[in-house]
Each structure stands twice: as C-alpha cells, then as structure tokens.
XYZ file of C-alpha atoms in Angstrom:
376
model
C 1.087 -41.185 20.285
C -0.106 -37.372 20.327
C 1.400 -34.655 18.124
C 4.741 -33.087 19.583
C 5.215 -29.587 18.382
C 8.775 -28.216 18.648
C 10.477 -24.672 17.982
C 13.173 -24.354 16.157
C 16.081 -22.647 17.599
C 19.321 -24.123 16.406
C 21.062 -24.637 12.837
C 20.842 -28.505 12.924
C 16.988 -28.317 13.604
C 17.138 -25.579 11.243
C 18.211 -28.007 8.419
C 16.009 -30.682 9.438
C 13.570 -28.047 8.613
C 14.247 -27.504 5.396
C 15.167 -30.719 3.980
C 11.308 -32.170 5.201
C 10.107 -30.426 2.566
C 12.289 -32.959 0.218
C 11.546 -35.667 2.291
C 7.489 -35.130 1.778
C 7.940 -35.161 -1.569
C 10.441 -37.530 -2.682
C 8.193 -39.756 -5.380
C 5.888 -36.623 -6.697
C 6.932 -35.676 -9.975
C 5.426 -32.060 -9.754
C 7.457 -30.967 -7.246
C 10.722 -28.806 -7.706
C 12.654 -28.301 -4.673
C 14.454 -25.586 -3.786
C 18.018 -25.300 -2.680
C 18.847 -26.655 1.110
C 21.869 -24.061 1.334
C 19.699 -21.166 -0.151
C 16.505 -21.731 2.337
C 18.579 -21.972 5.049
C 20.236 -18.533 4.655
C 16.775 -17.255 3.835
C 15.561 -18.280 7.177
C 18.655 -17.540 9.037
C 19.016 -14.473 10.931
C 22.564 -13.349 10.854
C 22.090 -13.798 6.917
C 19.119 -12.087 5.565
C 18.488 -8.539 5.970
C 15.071 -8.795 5.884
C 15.364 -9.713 9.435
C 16.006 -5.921 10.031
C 12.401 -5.233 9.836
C 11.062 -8.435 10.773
C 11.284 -11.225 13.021
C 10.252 -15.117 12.588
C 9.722 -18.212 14.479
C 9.914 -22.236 13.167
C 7.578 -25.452 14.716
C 8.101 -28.506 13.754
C 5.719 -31.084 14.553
C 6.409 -34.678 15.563
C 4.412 -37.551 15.151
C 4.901 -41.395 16.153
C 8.847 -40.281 16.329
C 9.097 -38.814 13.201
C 8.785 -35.435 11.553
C 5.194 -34.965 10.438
C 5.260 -31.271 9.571
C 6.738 -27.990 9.495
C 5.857 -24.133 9.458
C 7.052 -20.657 9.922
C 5.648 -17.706 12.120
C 6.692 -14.250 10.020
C 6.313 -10.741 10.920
C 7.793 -8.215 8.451
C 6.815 -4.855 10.417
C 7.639 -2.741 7.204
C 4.440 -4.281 5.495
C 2.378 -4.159 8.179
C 3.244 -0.061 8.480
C 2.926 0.181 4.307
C -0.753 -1.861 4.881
C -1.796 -0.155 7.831
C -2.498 -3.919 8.930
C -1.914 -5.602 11.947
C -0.829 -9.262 10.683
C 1.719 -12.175 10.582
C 2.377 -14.206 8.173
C 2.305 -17.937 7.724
C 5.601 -19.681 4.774
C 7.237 -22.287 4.401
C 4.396 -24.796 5.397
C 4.300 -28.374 5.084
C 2.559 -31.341 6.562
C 1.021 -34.798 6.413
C -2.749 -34.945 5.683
C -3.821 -35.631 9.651
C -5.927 -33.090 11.260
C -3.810 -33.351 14.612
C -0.885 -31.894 13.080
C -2.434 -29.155 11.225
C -4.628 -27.864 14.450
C -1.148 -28.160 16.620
C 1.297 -26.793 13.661
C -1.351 -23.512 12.763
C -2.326 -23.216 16.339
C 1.110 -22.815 17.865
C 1.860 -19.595 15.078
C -1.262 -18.147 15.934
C -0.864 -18.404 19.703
C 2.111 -16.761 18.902
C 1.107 -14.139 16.394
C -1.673 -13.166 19.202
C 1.556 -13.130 21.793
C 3.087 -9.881 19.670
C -0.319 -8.477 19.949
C -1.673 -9.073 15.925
C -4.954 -9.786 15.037
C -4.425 -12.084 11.872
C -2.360 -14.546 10.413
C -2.235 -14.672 6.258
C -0.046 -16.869 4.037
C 1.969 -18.778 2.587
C 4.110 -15.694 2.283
C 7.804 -15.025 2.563
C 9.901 -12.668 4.266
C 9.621 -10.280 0.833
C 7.956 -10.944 -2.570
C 11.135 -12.228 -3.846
C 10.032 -15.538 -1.719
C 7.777 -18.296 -2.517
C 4.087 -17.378 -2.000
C 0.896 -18.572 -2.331
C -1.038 -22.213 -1.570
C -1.786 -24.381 -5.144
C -5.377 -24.418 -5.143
C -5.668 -25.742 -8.951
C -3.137 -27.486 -11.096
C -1.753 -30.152 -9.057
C -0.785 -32.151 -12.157
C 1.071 -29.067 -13.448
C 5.264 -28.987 -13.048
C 5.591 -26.461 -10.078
C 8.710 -23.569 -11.087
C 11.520 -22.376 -9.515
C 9.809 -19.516 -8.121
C 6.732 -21.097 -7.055
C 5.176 -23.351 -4.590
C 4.255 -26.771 -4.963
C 1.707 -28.655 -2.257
C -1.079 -31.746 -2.063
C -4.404 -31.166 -2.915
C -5.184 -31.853 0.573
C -3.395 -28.587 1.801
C -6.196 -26.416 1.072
C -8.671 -28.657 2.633
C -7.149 -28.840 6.093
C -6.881 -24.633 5.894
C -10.273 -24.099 4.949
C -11.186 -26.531 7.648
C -9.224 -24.779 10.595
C -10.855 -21.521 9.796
C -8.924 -19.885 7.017
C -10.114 -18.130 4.045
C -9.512 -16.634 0.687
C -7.854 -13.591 0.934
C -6.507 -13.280 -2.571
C -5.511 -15.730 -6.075
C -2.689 -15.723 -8.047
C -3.507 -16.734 -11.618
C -0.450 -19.049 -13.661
C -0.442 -19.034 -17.517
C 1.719 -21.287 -20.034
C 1.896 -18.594 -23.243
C 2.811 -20.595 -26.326
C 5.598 -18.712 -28.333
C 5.158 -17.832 -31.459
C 7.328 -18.816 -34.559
C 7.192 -14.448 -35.704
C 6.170 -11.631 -33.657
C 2.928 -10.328 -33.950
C 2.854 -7.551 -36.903
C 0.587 -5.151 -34.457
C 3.232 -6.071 -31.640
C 6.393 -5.020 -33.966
C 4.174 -1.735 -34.704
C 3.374 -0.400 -31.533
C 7.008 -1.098 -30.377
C 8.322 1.567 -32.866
C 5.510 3.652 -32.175
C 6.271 3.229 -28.232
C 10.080 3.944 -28.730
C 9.790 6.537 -31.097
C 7.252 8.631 -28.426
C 8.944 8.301 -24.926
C 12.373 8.116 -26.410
C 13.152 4.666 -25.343
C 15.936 1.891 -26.396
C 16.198 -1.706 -25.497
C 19.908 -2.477 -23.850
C 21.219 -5.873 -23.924
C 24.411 -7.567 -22.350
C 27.111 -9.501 -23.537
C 28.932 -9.922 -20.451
C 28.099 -9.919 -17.096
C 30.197 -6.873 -16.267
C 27.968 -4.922 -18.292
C 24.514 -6.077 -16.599
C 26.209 -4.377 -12.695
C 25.369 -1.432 -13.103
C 21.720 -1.968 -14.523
C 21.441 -3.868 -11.826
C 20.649 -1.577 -8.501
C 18.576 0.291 -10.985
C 16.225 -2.653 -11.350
C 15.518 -3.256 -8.243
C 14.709 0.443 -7.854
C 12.168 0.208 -10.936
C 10.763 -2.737 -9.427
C 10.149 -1.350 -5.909
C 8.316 1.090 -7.777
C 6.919 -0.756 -10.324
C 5.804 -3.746 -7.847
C 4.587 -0.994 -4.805
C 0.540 -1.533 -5.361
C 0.617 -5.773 -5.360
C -0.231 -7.687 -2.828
C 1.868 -7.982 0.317
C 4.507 -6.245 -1.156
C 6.894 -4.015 0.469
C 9.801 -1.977 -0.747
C 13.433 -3.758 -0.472
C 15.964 -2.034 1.167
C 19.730 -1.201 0.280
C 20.879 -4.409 2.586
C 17.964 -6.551 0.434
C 19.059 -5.106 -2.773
C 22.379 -5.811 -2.126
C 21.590 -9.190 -1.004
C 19.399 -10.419 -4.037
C 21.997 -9.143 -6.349
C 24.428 -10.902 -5.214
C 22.218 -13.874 -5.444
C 20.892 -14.044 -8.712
C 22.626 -11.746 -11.152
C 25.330 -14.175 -11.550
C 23.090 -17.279 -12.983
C 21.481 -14.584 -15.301
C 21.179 -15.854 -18.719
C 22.327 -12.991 -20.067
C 20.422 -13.062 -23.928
C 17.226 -13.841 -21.985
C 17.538 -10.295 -19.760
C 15.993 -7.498 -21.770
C 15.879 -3.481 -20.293
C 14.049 -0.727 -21.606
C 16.042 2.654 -20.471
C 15.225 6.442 -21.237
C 17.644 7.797 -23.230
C 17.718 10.685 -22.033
C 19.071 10.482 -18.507
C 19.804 6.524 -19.034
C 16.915 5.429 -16.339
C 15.535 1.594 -16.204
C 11.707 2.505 -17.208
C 11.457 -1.052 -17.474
C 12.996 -5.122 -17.044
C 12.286 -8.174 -18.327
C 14.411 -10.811 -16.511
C 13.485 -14.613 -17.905
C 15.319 -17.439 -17.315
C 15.635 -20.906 -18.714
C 13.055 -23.211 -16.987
C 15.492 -25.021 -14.153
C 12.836 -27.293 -12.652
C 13.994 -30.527 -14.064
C 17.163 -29.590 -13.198
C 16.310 -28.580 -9.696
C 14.711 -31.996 -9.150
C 17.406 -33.590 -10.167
C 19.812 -31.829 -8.050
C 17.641 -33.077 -5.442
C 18.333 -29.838 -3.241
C 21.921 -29.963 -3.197
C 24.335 -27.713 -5.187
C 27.392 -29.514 -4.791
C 29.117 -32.017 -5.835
C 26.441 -32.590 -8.469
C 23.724 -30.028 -8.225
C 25.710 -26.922 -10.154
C 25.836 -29.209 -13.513
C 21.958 -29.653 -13.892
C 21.621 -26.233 -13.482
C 23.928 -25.570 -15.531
C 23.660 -27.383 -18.371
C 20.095 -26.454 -17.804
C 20.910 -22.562 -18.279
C 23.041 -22.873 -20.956
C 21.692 -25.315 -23.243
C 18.844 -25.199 -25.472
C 15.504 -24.995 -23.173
C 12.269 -26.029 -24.393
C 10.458 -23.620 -21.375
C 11.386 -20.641 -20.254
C 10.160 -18.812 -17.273
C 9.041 -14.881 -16.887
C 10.720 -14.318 -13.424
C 10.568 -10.546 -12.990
C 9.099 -8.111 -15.466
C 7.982 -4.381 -14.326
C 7.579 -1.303 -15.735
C 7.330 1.861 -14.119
C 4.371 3.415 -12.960
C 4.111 6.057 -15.197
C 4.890 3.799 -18.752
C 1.997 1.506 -17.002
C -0.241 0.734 -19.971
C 1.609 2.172 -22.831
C 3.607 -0.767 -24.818
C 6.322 -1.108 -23.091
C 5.607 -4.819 -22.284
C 5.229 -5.399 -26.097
C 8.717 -3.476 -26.659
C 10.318 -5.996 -24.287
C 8.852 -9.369 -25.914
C 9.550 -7.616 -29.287
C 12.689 -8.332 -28.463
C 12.829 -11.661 -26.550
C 10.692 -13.698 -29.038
C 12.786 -13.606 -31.745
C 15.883 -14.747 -29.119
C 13.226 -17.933 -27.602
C 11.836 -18.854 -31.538
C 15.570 -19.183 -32.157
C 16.080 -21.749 -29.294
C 13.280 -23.701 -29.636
C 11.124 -22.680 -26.860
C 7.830 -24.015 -26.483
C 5.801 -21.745 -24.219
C 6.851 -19.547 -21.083
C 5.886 -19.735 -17.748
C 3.949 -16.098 -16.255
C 5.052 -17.491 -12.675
C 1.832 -15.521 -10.285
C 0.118 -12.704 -11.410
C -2.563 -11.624 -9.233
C -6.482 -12.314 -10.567
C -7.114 -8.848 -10.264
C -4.518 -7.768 -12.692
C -6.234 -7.456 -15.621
C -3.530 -5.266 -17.387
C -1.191 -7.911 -16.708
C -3.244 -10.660 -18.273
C -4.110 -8.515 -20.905
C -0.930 -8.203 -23.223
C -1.111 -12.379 -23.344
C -4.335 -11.765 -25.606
C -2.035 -11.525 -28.881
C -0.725 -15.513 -27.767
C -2.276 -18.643 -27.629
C -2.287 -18.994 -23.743
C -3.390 -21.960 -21.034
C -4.475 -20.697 -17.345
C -2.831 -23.987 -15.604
C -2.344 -23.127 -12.204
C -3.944 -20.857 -9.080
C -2.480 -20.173 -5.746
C -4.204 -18.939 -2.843
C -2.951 -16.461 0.026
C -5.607 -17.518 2.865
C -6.485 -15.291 5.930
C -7.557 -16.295 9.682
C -8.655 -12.552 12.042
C -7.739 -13.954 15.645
C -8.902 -11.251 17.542
C-alpha cells in the first residue's frame, strides 16, 4: 500500500500527533518524552502566543493503516524579519526508516513552504528557542534531556539523502562537578563583584523569585539576541513561559546576578534537577501518576543536574560573571551529590561559551544538527 499523507486540522488528530512520538519510541532507553498535555498547547493555536507572529501546519503520514510518521510546517515571521531570511521551518519530526515516507512527509512542508512564497525550509526548530531544536547527529547511546531532542541514527541519513544540509551544530557537554570550587574561580568572583558592583540573589520562596522573573526573560532576549534562530519573546510569550515553568523551579538551584545599583538582572543561571528518568517514567502523562516522578525527581537528591538557561548580558559578556554564578551553585550541587551537569546545546561556534568549562573535567557527548534545503 502507498504512503497516505494527511493534515492535521482537528484536536483528536492533534493528539494522535503527539503521542506517535511515544509510540516510536516505546522500548529505547535514550529517549525522554515530553509531556502530551504540554505539546499539545504548544502546537495549539488558541494557546500559544507565538502564533501571533507565526503560523504552522501538521502531516501525518500513513502507511499499511497505521501511523508511520509525523511533521510540522512552521513559519515564525518575526525571525524571518530579525534574519532578513525568507524561510520555514521544519519541528517536531518523526518517522519510520522507509524512504517513501520521508520523500511524502518533507515533500508535502516544502510544497507548502513554496505555497507562502519562501525559498527554504531549515530545522528541527520550534516555534521560539524555548522549544526543542536540533537533529542528534552523534550520541545516540547518550540519555536525551528534558530540553532536548532525541531521534534514530537513521534520521540524519534519510535528510541528507532528500537534499538537506548542514546549516549549523549544537555541541552537548557532561561537566563533572567538582568536590571545591576552583581557587582561581573563587578569585575572580570577588574581583568581578567587587568591579561592576554586583551581588548574587537567591530565593527561599517562590513569592520572592516573581518579580525576578519578567526581568529574566528581558536579560535573556538580550542576552540570547545573536544565536541562532533566535528571536525576541514577546509580553504574551513572556507571560506564557512564566507561567509555565517558574512554578517547578527548584528554587536553591536558580542563581541571579543583579546590579546593585538600580537592582537590574545582569545575569541568570536557571538549573534544574535532571527529570529524564522521571519523564520516562511518567510515560508522557502528568496525571494520575506523572506529577510524583517529577516530583520526587525535583525534590530529592539528584545525581545530574541540567544547565537549562544561563545568560548574561551583552555588555558583562566575557567578564566573570559565569564564574560568579557557578561560584555559587557548586558548593549547593557538591552538597547533593551531583555527579556532572548537563550544558543542554550550545552552538559550535561559541567558543566563549565552551570556554569557562576549561577549569572542569568535561565529556563532549552529544551534537545536534539544524539542516537546510533552498527550494527556489
């Protein structure tokens, strides 16, 4: 029987979507899936603001009766007018390893893509950089994250055979923490708050973290402007976000560097226990099960802990404040037992980035690829 291909238009397809992506990979212990609830509000209109400066379509492709793969057709006009490009984007992509499905699944986005009148198609991307992004290219025996995507070696392969291309790498590092900070570390700290007049603010109670938290998001549309693909949020997305993941901060694990003198954030670290186990055994559903994994996950001692968002303003770029924020986290993970963190993507070309893990023993496990098809 030949490959069906079918769009997506209502919620119960909509769901079907999502949960392939569980069914796929239901015996691979690498994967972590994500939340069914959570991805479907992500990809629902009427719920995520990014729609506002965007618009998407969903194919599903059929095979033999039975879903075979899955893919999503993104525009998000705001980056296109921040890139001066003229592209769509490819995300949440999944299929089996059969060349029918892949030519039908990639060709019906870019048929479409070339319907709105753009001339390339690059992915996996999200709606904003706050989604899941970039292909596994190396480190398929590696436990995938929270924030990250997890795919078959074979993925790759049936891209690069349609016609798609490298357009850029994320690099993944495990950093091993140390029992002590680094003397030189503890040094330049001082030396850092003592020159721009900075202190380190930490929270107790949640109540406390608010109204940090509209400020971070405005240090990290700043700090986050020059990367790859990324666009500024806006009010609605800022609004939206913090609603969604301020309340499972950690709070001890949440470190912000302010200026005391007008009390701006120059600069976040927001790590989090490492929930994949949890998330896998959750098995995408928060309720009536789900909540305690994660839970128990958060709140009990972790032996990984992942970097989720750290950014520093522009203008403190290159000038400690990285070290002042692990300065103070290390100390907090040594005292829970923490093996090594996980950098999440950080893009090859980043050398500053990769740069303050030179004071840590470090392991490059894993590399994502955003690929790129012109079509015109």
């Amino acid at each position: 029987m030949s490959v069906l291909i079918k769009q997506i238009t209502k919620k119960r397809d909509l769901k079907r979507f999502v949960k392939f992506n569980l069914t796929l990979y239901k015996h691979n212990p690498y994967h972590v899936p994500g939340l069914i609830d959570e991805e479907i509000m992500t990809l629902s209109e009427d719920k995520n603001p990014a729609f506002e400066n965007g618009e998407a379509i969903y194919f599903m492709a059929y095979k033999d009766g039975k879903i075979a793969g899955r893919i999503a057709g993104l525009i998000n006009r705001k980056s296109n007018e921040t890139w001066n490009q003229e592209y769509a984007r490819f995300g949440f992509v999944d299929f089996i390893d059969d060349d029918e499905v892949v030519d039908k699944l990639f060709g019906a986005v870019e048929e479409w893509a070339k319907s709105k009148g753009l001339k390339a198609l690059h992915g996996p991307l999200g709606f904003t950089d706050m989604d899941h992004e970039g292909m596994l290219v190396h480190g398929f025996d590696q436990m995938s994250t929270m924030a990250t995507i997890y795919n078959h070696p074979y993925y790759p392969q049936q891209l690069e055979r349609i016609g798609y291309v490298k357009d850029k790498d994320w690099f993944e590092f495990k950093i091993y923490v140390p029992r002590e900070v680094p003397e030189k570390h503890l040094r330049i700290g001082e030396i850092v708050k003592q020159k721009y007049g900075l202190k380190i603010v930490k929270f107790k109670k949640r109540k406390e973290i608010w109204p940090y938290a509209y400020r971070i998001f405005d240090t990290m549309n700043k700090a986050y402007a020059p990367l790859y693909g990324f666009t500024e949020l806006t009010e609605k997305q800022i609004n939206y976000y913090v609603g969604m993941y301020i309340p499972m901060l950690r709070l001890d694990f949440v470190t912000i560097v302010i200026r005391k003198e007008d009390d701006a954030v120059v600069g976040f670290g927001i790590t989090m226990p490492n929930l994949s186990h949890a998330l896998r055994k959750a098995k995408g559903r928060f309720f009536p099960f789900g909540f305690i994994h994660l839970l128990k996950a958060l709140y009990l001692k972790p032996k990984v802990v992942d970097l989720y968002l750290i950014g520093v303003l522009p203008e403190y770029r290159n000038k400690g404040l990285n070290t002042l924020m692990f300065n103070d986290l290390i100390p907090i993970y040594s005292k829970q037992g923490i093996e090594y963190a996980e950098s999440n993507p950080e893009l090859e070309t980043n050398i500053a980035v990769q740069s303050q893990w030179d004071y840590f023993r470090r392991e490059h496990h894993k590399t994502r690829r955003a690929y790129i098809k012109h079509l015109l």
